[in-house]
PDB file of C-alpha atoms in Angstrom:
ATOM      1  CA  MET A  22     -28.837 -18.657  29.630  1.00  0.00           C
ATOM      2  CA  LYS A  23     -25.979 -20.301  31.526  1.00  0.00           C
ATOM      3  CA  SER A  24     -22.836 -20.480  29.385  1.00  0.00           C
ATOM      4  CA  PRO A  25     -21.747 -24.095  28.685  1.00  0.00           C
ATOM      5  CA  SER A  26     -18.292 -25.047  29.950  1.00  0.00           C
ATOM      6  CA  ASN A  27     -17.354 -26.322  26.480  1.00  0.00           C
ATOM      7  CA  LEU A  28     -17.529 -22.937  24.749  1.00  0.00           C
ATOM      8  CA  PRO A  29     -14.516 -22.161  22.514  1.00  0.00           C
ATOM      9  CA  TRP A  30     -13.272 -19.523  24.961  1.00  0.00           C
ATOM     10  CA  PRO A  31      -9.898 -18.819  23.248  1.00  0.00           C
ATOM     11  CA  GLU A  32     -11.699 -18.141  19.954  1.00  0.00           C
ATOM     12  CA  VAL A  33     -14.345 -15.974  21.666  1.00  0.00           C
ATOM     13  CA  HIS A  34     -11.591 -13.992  23.409  1.00  0.00           C
ATOM     14  CA  ASP A  35      -9.641 -13.503  20.159  1.00  0.00           C
ATOM     15  CA  TYR A  36     -12.804 -12.351  18.402  1.00  0.00           C
ATOM     16  CA  LEU A  37     -13.611  -9.746  21.064  1.00  0.00           C
ATOM     17  CA  VAL A  38     -10.013  -8.493  21.085  1.00  0.00           C
ATOM     18  CA  GLU A  39     -10.027  -8.120  17.291  1.00  0.00           C
ATOM     19  CA  VAL A  40     -13.309  -6.222  17.036  1.00  0.00           C
ATOM     20  CA  GLY A  41     -12.321  -4.187  20.100  1.00  0.00           C
ATOM     21  CA  CYS A  42      -9.403  -2.710  18.133  1.00  0.00           C
ATOM     22  CA  GLU A  43     -11.797  -0.652  16.006  1.00  0.00           C
ATOM     23  CA  ARG A  44     -11.976   3.043  16.919  1.00  0.00           C
ATOM     24  CA  LYS A  45     -15.145   4.146  15.121  1.00  0.00           C
ATOM     25  CA  PRO A  46     -18.682   2.941  15.981  1.00  0.00           C
ATOM     26  CA  LYS A  47     -19.562   2.061  12.371  1.00  0.00           C
ATOM     27  CA  ASP A  48     -16.282   0.168  11.902  1.00  0.00           C
ATOM     28  CA  LEU A  49     -16.974  -1.830  15.076  1.00  0.00           C
ATOM     29  CA  LEU A  50     -20.388  -2.888  13.755  1.00  0.00           C
ATOM     30  CA  GLY A  51     -18.987  -3.825  10.353  1.00  0.00           C
ATOM     31  CA  LYS A  52     -16.130  -5.797  11.876  1.00  0.00           C
ATOM     32  CA  THR A  53     -18.552  -7.578  14.198  1.00  0.00           C
ATOM     33  CA  LEU A  54     -20.657  -8.771  11.260  1.00  0.00           C
ATOM     34  CA  GLN A  55     -17.618  -9.900   9.279  1.00  0.00           C
ATOM     35  CA  GLU A  56     -15.614 -11.663  11.951  1.00  0.00           C
ATOM     36  CA  ILE A  57     -18.383 -13.435  13.879  1.00  0.00           C
ATOM     37  CA  HIS A  58     -18.627 -15.812  10.911  1.00  0.00           C
ATOM     38  CA  ARG A  59     -15.521 -17.537  12.280  1.00  0.00           C
ATOM     39  CA  LEU A  60     -17.423 -18.437  15.458  1.00  0.00           C
ATOM     40  CA  ILE A  61     -20.946 -18.790  14.105  1.00  0.00           C
ATOM     41  CA  PRO A  62     -21.404 -19.465  10.377  1.00  0.00           C
ATOM     42  CA  TYR A  63     -24.270 -17.619   8.677  1.00  0.00           C
ATOM     43  CA  ASP A  64     -25.437 -16.912   5.131  1.00  0.00           C
ATOM     44  CA  THR A  65     -26.475 -13.254   5.363  1.00  0.00           C
ATOM     45  CA  ALA A  66     -26.219 -10.581   8.035  1.00  0.00           C
ATOM     46  CA  LEU A  67     -27.846  -7.231   8.702  1.00  0.00           C
ATOM     47  CA  CYS A  68     -27.231  -4.445  11.233  1.00  0.00           C
ATOM     48  CA  LEU A  69     -29.820  -1.733  11.880  1.00  0.00           C
ATOM     49  CA  VAL A  70     -28.250   1.341  13.486  1.00  0.00           C
ATOM     50  CA  LEU A  71     -30.809   3.280  15.512  1.00  0.00           C
ATOM     51  CA  ASP A  72     -31.052   6.869  16.669  1.00  0.00           C
ATOM     52  CA  ALA A  73     -32.240   8.023  20.107  1.00  0.00           C
ATOM     53  CA  SER A  74     -35.895   7.626  19.042  1.00  0.00           C
ATOM     54  CA  CYS A  75     -35.230   4.045  17.821  1.00  0.00           C
ATOM     55  CA  GLN A  76     -35.608   5.018  14.160  1.00  0.00           C
ATOM     56  CA  VAL A  77     -33.259   3.334  11.654  1.00  0.00           C
ATOM     57  CA  ASN A  78     -30.664   5.847  10.442  1.00  0.00           C
ATOM     58  CA  ASN A  79     -28.130   3.470   8.918  1.00  0.00           C
ATOM     59  CA  VAL A  80     -27.980  -0.096   7.615  1.00  0.00           C
ATOM     60  CA  ILE A  81     -24.947  -2.365   7.289  1.00  0.00           C
ATOM     61  CA  SER A  82     -25.346  -5.668   5.462  1.00  0.00           C
ATOM     62  CA  ILE A  83     -23.373  -8.656   4.254  1.00  0.00           C
ATOM     63  CA  ASP A  84     -24.402 -10.696   1.221  1.00  0.00           C
ATOM     64  CA  ILE A  85     -27.890  -9.145   0.978  1.00  0.00           C
ATOM     65  CA  LEU A  86     -28.898  -7.642  -2.361  1.00  0.00           C
ATOM     66  CA  GLU A  87     -29.693  -3.935  -2.335  1.00  0.00           C
ATOM     67  CA  SER A  88     -33.163  -4.614  -3.735  1.00  0.00           C
ATOM     68  CA  TRP A  89     -34.012  -6.853  -0.754  1.00  0.00           C
ATOM     69  CA  LEU A  90     -32.701  -4.233   1.670  1.00  0.00           C
ATOM     70  CA  ARG A  91     -34.921  -1.560   0.109  1.00  0.00           C
ATOM     71  CA  LYS A  92     -37.931  -3.860   0.248  1.00  0.00           C
ATOM     72  CA  TYR A  93     -37.277  -4.611   3.914  1.00  0.00           C
ATOM     73  CA  GLN A  94     -36.888  -0.950   4.886  1.00  0.00           C
ATOM     74  CA  GLN A  95     -39.824   0.314   2.831  1.00  0.00           C
ATOM     75  CA  HIS A  96     -42.384  -2.265   3.856  1.00  0.00           C
ATOM     76  CA  TYR A  97     -41.511  -5.281   5.981  1.00  0.00           C
ATOM     77  CA  ILE A  98     -39.765  -3.461   8.819  1.00  0.00           C
ATOM     78  CA  ASN A  99     -43.249  -2.336   9.909  1.00  0.00           C
ATOM     79  CA  VAL A 100     -44.960  -5.725   9.538  1.00  0.00           C
ATOM     80  CA  ASP A 101     -45.806  -7.325  12.889  1.00  0.00           C
ATOM     81  CA  VAL A 102     -44.445 -10.780  12.086  1.00  0.00           C
ATOM     82  CA  CYS A 103     -41.255  -9.154  10.814  1.00  0.00           C
ATOM     83  CA  LYS A 104     -40.606  -7.742  14.279  1.00  0.00           C
ATOM     84  CA  LYS A 105     -39.651 -11.252  15.372  1.00  0.00           C
ATOM     85  CA  LEU A 106     -36.596 -10.845  13.172  1.00  0.00           C
ATOM     86  CA  THR A 107     -35.239  -8.222  15.582  1.00  0.00           C
ATOM     87  CA  PRO A 108     -35.028  -8.614  19.367  1.00  0.00           C
ATOM     88  CA  SER A 109     -37.641  -6.732  21.364  1.00  0.00           C
ATOM     89  CA  SER A 110     -37.470  -7.245  25.113  1.00  0.00           C
ATOM     90  CA  ALA A 111     -34.877 -10.045  25.037  1.00  0.00           C
ATOM     91  CA  GLN A 112     -31.222  -9.234  24.373  1.00  0.00           C
ATOM     92  CA  THR A 113     -30.947 -12.158  21.980  1.00  0.00           C
ATOM     93  CA  THR A 114     -33.625 -13.975  20.004  1.00  0.00           C
ATOM     94  CA  PHE A 115     -33.645 -17.054  17.797  1.00  0.00           C
ATOM     95  CA  THR A 116     -36.441 -17.673  15.308  1.00  0.00           C
ATOM     96  CA  ASP A 117     -37.385 -20.746  13.292  1.00  0.00           C
ATOM     97  CA  TRP A 118     -39.091 -19.185  10.264  1.00  0.00           C
ATOM     98  CA  THR A 119     -40.435 -22.492   8.994  1.00  0.00           C
ATOM     99  CA  SER A 120     -43.178 -21.981  11.601  1.00  0.00           C
ATOM    100  CA  TYR A 121     -44.339 -18.878   9.665  1.00  0.00           C
ATOM    101  CA  GLN A 122     -44.859 -20.430   6.243  1.00  0.00           C
ATOM    102  CA  GLN A 123     -48.390 -19.049   5.978  1.00  0.00           C
ATOM    103  CA  THR A 124     -47.259 -15.425   6.303  1.00  0.00           C
ATOM    104  CA  GLU A 125     -46.580 -12.952   3.512  1.00  0.00           C
ATOM    105  CA  PHE A 126     -43.266 -12.003   5.089  1.00  0.00           C
ATOM    106  CA  PHE A 127     -41.976 -15.578   4.862  1.00  0.00           C
ATOM    107  CA  ASN A 128     -43.303 -16.368   1.388  1.00  0.00           C
ATOM    108  CA  ASP A 129     -42.519 -13.052  -0.313  1.00  0.00           C
ATOM    109  CA  TYR A 130     -39.387 -11.976   1.514  1.00  0.00           C
ATOM    110  CA  LEU A 131     -37.589 -14.738   3.435  1.00  0.00           C
ATOM    111  CA  LYS A 132     -38.295 -17.795   1.283  1.00  0.00           C
ATOM    112  CA  PRO A 133     -36.967 -16.224  -1.965  1.00  0.00           C
ATOM    113  CA  GLN A 134     -33.728 -15.590  -0.072  1.00  0.00           C
ATOM    114  CA  SER A 135     -33.767 -19.125   1.393  1.00  0.00           C
ATOM    115  CA  VAL A 136     -33.830 -17.797   4.970  1.00  0.00           C
ATOM    116  CA  MET A 137     -35.025 -20.446   7.416  1.00  0.00           C
ATOM    117  CA  HIS A 138     -33.526 -19.326  10.746  1.00  0.00           C
ATOM    118  CA  SER A 139     -32.352 -16.055  12.253  1.00  0.00           C
ATOM    119  CA  ALA A 140     -30.523 -14.892  15.361  1.00  0.00           C
ATOM    120  CA  GLY A 141     -30.775 -11.322  16.605  1.00  0.00           C
ATOM    121  CA  ILE A 142     -28.755  -9.471  19.229  1.00  0.00           C
ATOM    122  CA  GLN A 143     -29.243  -6.006  20.731  1.00  0.00           C
ATOM    123  CA  LEU A 144     -26.676  -3.380  21.599  1.00  0.00           C
ATOM    124  CA  HIS A 145     -28.094  -1.212  24.398  1.00  0.00           C
ATOM    125  CA  ARG A 146     -27.462   2.408  25.305  1.00  0.00           C
ATOM    126  CA  ASP A 147     -25.989   3.119  28.739  1.00  0.00           C
ATOM    127  CA  GLN A 148     -28.966   5.379  29.466  1.00  0.00           C
ATOM    128  CA  GLY A 149     -31.543   2.837  28.208  1.00  0.00           C
ATOM    129  CA  GLY A 150     -32.924   2.108  24.766  1.00  0.00           C
ATOM    130  CA  LEU A 151     -31.299   0.499  21.744  1.00  0.00           C
ATOM    131  CA  ASN A 152     -28.182   1.502  19.833  1.00  0.00           C
ATOM    132  CA  ALA A 153     -28.281  -1.175  17.164  1.00  0.00           C
ATOM    133  CA  VAL A 154     -29.746  -4.556  16.260  1.00  0.00           C
ATOM    134  CA  MET A 155     -27.745  -7.259  14.486  1.00  0.00           C
ATOM    135  CA  ILE A 156     -29.466 -10.065  12.583  1.00  0.00           C
ATOM    136  CA  PHE A 157     -27.778 -13.230  11.329  1.00  0.00           C
ATOM    137  CA  CYS A 158     -29.684 -15.485   8.904  1.00  0.00           C
ATOM    138  CA  ARG A 159     -29.267 -19.099   7.830  1.00  0.00           C
ATOM    139  CA  SER A 160     -30.703 -21.016   4.920  1.00  0.00           C
ATOM    140  CA  GLN A 161     -30.060 -24.350   6.615  1.00  0.00           C
ATOM    141  CA  CYS A 162     -32.991 -26.300   8.010  1.00  0.00           C
ATOM    142  CA  LYS A 163     -30.983 -26.757  11.188  1.00  0.00           C
ATOM    143  CA  GLY A 164     -31.124 -23.766  13.511  1.00  0.00           C
ATOM    144  CA  PHE A 165     -28.513 -22.335  15.874  1.00  0.00           C
ATOM    145  CA  SER A 166     -27.054 -24.835  18.342  1.00  0.00           C
ATOM    146  CA  LYS A 167     -26.969 -24.403  22.130  1.00  0.00           C
ATOM    147  CA  THR A 168     -23.273 -23.578  21.922  1.00  0.00           C
ATOM    148  CA  GLU A 169     -23.837 -20.947  19.243  1.00  0.00           C
ATOM    149  CA  ARG A 170     -26.674 -19.394  21.226  1.00  0.00           C
ATOM    150  CA  ALA A 171     -24.449 -19.252  24.301  1.00  0.00           C
ATOM    151  CA  ILE A 172     -21.730 -17.488  22.289  1.00  0.00           C
ATOM    152  CA  PHE A 173     -24.258 -14.850  21.221  1.00  0.00           C
ATOM    153  CA  GLU A 174     -25.205 -14.378  24.888  1.00  0.00           C
ATOM    154  CA  VAL A 175     -21.575 -13.953  25.917  1.00  0.00           C
ATOM    155  CA  ILE A 176     -20.572 -11.450  23.251  1.00  0.00           C
ATOM    156  CA  GLN A 177     -23.748  -9.337  23.409  1.00  0.00           C
ATOM    157  CA  LEU A 178     -22.815  -7.544  26.640  1.00  0.00           C
ATOM    158  CA  HIS A 179     -19.199  -7.035  25.568  1.00  0.00           C
ATOM    159  CA  LEU A 180     -20.240  -5.555  22.225  1.00  0.00           C
ATOM    160  CA  SER A 181     -22.726  -3.207  23.908  1.00  0.00           C
ATOM    161  CA  ASN A 182     -19.979  -1.893  26.191  1.00  0.00           C
ATOM    162  CA  LEU A 183     -17.500  -1.475  23.327  1.00  0.00           C
ATOM    163  CA  TYR A 184     -20.052   0.351  21.189  1.00  0.00           C
ATOM    164  CA  ASN A 185     -21.122   2.694  24.006  1.00  0.00           C
ATOM    165  CA  ASN A 186     -17.505   3.585  24.757  1.00  0.00           C
ATOM    166  CA  LEU A 187     -16.846   4.436  21.105  1.00  0.00           C
ATOM    167  CA  LEU A 188     -19.997   6.544  20.899  1.00  0.00           C
ATOM    168  CA  ALA A 189     -18.957   8.466  23.999  1.00  0.00           C
ATOM    169  CA  CYS A 190     -15.511   9.268  22.617  1.00  0.00           C
ATOM    170  CA  SER A 191     -16.109   9.537  18.862  1.00  0.00           C
ATOM    171  CA  ASP A 192     -17.439  13.109  18.810  1.00  0.00           C
ATOM    172  CA  PRO A 193     -16.044  15.098  21.745  1.00  0.00           C
ATOM    173  CA  VAL A 194     -17.934  17.989  23.246  1.00  0.00           C
ATOM    174  CA  THR A 195     -16.420  21.313  22.118  1.00  0.00           C
ATOM    175  CA  PRO A 196     -15.853  24.400  24.285  1.00  0.00           C
ATOM    176  CA  ASN A 197     -18.703  26.110  22.464  1.00  0.00           C
ATOM    177  CA  ASP A 198     -21.009  23.217  23.364  1.00  0.00           C
ATOM    178  CA  LEU A 199     -20.431  23.644  27.077  1.00  0.00           C
ATOM    179  CA  GLU A 200     -20.447  27.441  26.939  1.00  0.00           C
ATOM    180  CA  GLN A 201     -23.890  27.434  25.327  1.00  0.00           C
ATOM    181  CA  ALA A 202     -25.288  24.689  27.525  1.00  0.00           C
ATOM    182  CA  LYS A 203     -26.978  26.455  30.467  1.00  0.00           C
ATOM    183  CA  THR A 204     -28.430  23.308  31.991  1.00  0.00           C
ATOM    184  CA  ALA A 205     -29.167  22.642  35.635  1.00  0.00           C
ATOM    185  CA  GLU A 206     -26.624  19.825  35.628  1.00  0.00           C
ATOM    186  CA  LEU A 207     -23.704  21.938  34.451  1.00  0.00           C
ATOM    187  CA  LYS A 208     -24.577  24.668  36.941  1.00  0.00           C
ATOM    188  CA  LYS A 209     -23.838  22.142  39.668  1.00  0.00           C
ATOM    189  CA  LEU A 210     -20.146  22.356  38.727  1.00  0.00           C
ATOM    190  CA  THR A 211     -17.689  25.083  39.627  1.00  0.00           C
ATOM    191  CA  ALA A 212     -15.836  26.916  36.850  1.00  0.00           C
ATOM    192  CA  ARG A 213     -12.753  24.763  37.424  1.00  0.00           C
ATOM    193  CA  GLU A 214     -14.817  21.571  37.403  1.00  0.00           C
ATOM    194  CA  GLN A 215     -16.398  22.606  34.098  1.00  0.00           C
ATOM    195  CA  GLU A 216     -12.904  23.116  32.643  1.00  0.00           C
ATOM    196  CA  ILE A 217     -11.885  19.649  33.749  1.00  0.00           C
ATOM    197  CA  ALA A 218     -15.131  18.106  32.477  1.00  0.00           C
ATOM    198  CA  LEU A 219     -14.446  19.649  29.067  1.00  0.00           C
ATOM    199  CA  LEU A 220     -10.894  18.321  28.967  1.00  0.00           C
ATOM    200  CA  ILE A 221     -12.141  14.850  29.912  1.00  0.00           C
ATOM    201  CA  CYS A 222     -14.635  15.026  27.054  1.00  0.00           C
ATOM    202  CA  LYS A 223     -11.764  15.912  24.719  1.00  0.00           C
ATOM    203  CA  GLY A 224     -10.012  12.713  25.769  1.00  0.00           C
ATOM    204  CA  ASP A 225      -7.229  14.189  27.916  1.00  0.00           C
ATOM    205  CA  ASP A 226      -5.864  12.048  30.760  1.00  0.00           C
ATOM    206  CA  THR A 227      -5.197  13.211  34.300  1.00  0.00           C
ATOM    207  CA  GLN A 228      -1.529  14.089  33.737  1.00  0.00           C
ATOM    208  CA  THR A 229      -2.362  16.122  30.625  1.00  0.00           C
ATOM    209  CA  ILE A 230      -5.170  17.977  32.413  1.00  0.00           C
ATOM    210  CA  ALA A 231      -2.810  18.806  35.287  1.00  0.00           C
ATOM    211  CA  GLY A 232      -0.248  20.227  32.862  1.00  0.00           C
ATOM    212  CA  ILE A 233      -2.802  22.302  30.961  1.00  0.00           C
ATOM    213  CA  LEU A 234      -4.304  23.831  34.098  1.00  0.00           C
ATOM    214  CA  GLY A 235      -1.050  24.151  36.054  1.00  0.00           C
ATOM    215  CA  ILE A 236      -2.251  22.076  39.006  1.00  0.00           C
ATOM    216  CA  SER A 237      -1.144  18.774  40.507  1.00  0.00           C
ATOM    217  CA  PRO A 238      -2.578  15.415  39.358  1.00  0.00           C
ATOM    218  CA  LEU A 239      -3.857  14.918  42.924  1.00  0.00           C
ATOM    219  CA  THR A 240      -5.885  18.129  42.638  1.00  0.00           C
ATOM    220  CA  VAL A 241      -7.283  16.939  39.292  1.00  0.00           C
ATOM    221  CA  TYR A 242      -8.341  13.655  40.921  1.00  0.00           C
ATOM    222  CA  LYS A 243     -10.112  15.573  43.688  1.00  0.00           C
ATOM    223  CA  HIS A 244     -11.997  17.687  41.136  1.00  0.00           C
ATOM    224  CA  ILE A 245     -12.955  14.594  39.141  1.00  0.00           C
ATOM    225  CA  ARG A 246     -14.253  12.938  42.308  1.00  0.00           C
ATOM    226  CA  ASN A 247     -16.391  16.007  43.015  1.00  0.00           C
ATOM    227  CA  ILE A 248     -17.685  16.035  39.430  1.00  0.00           C
ATOM    228  CA  TYR A 249     -18.676  12.371  39.676  1.00  0.00           C
ATOM    229  CA  GLU A 250     -20.485  12.950  42.968  1.00  0.00           C
ATOM    230  CA  LYS A 251     -22.348  16.043  41.745  1.00  0.00           C
ATOM    231  CA  LEU A 252     -23.447  14.455  38.445  1.00  0.00           C
ATOM    232  CA  ASN A 253     -23.974  10.954  39.885  1.00  0.00           C
ATOM    233  CA  VAL A 254     -21.644   9.130  37.473  1.00  0.00           C
ATOM    234  CA  GLN A 255     -18.859   6.635  38.159  1.00  0.00           C
ATOM    235  CA  THR A 256     -16.642   6.609  35.042  1.00  0.00           C
ATOM    236  CA  ARG A 257     -15.294   8.992  32.411  1.00  0.00           C
ATOM    237  CA  GLN A 258     -17.364   7.285  29.725  1.00  0.00           C
ATOM    238  CA  LYS A 259     -20.552   7.753  31.734  1.00  0.00           C
ATOM    239  CA  LEU A 260     -19.618  11.390  32.387  1.00  0.00           C
ATOM    240  CA  ILE A 261     -19.268  12.037  28.651  1.00  0.00           C
ATOM    241  CA  VAL A 262     -22.577  10.332  27.883  1.00  0.00           C
ATOM    242  CA  HIS A 263     -24.218  12.297  30.707  1.00  0.00           C
ATOM    243  CA  LEU A 264     -22.967  15.615  29.344  1.00  0.00           C
ATOM    244  CA  TYR A 265     -24.065  14.694  25.830  1.00  0.00           C
ATOM    245  CA  ASP A 266     -27.553  14.034  27.102  1.00  0.00           C
ATOM    246  CA  GLU A 267     -27.601  17.427  28.782  1.00  0.00           C
ATOM    247  CA  ILE A 268     -26.364  19.372  25.772  1.00  0.00           C
TER     248      ILE A 268
END
């Protein structure tokens, strides 16, 4: 969708800056649900956090009763019509649930909560697949406007990048991890390159790495360039994700 020129860009920017200040993946998701209300009003919100096999391993919600959450997880998350609530192939989806009044899901689950419309956005993994799905519900008969849909489109990519970066840095690889990992990828690196890869995963910058290893920053840059070429990555974040996948 092409972004309209009349989007509230200052407000969108301020929102992304505010949520981008979070330093833990779960806090980012929670802040996203809370603060997006300033841009796009909603009545209830839900975030499904997924593992690598796309199974739900955590749920964050706003203004949804615990009993409804349990009912959704235990039964309706596997109902075909319910899958329209969460994006599938599209990065964002918008559903008018008044078109599903003959379904059990609408009459037994959505209607008692007065849900008439929903918007869903995906947060993708760098290596493919889903990290999380966010769902925003409205009880109003009027759905999400073109401007609101465009805002969802704009922030979806930014949120995916923020979330991936936090995942890559939230649980650094330890020395024991790399010592025990006898993968083909790590064997492509020299001993010095493996040392530098480990320090990068710990969050050290180039100057710090140079001081620890007693070499010049220029030499560190050369090693990093070689690491990137050998492992076919372009950034530190992608290097960390790549090593996680190998371990």
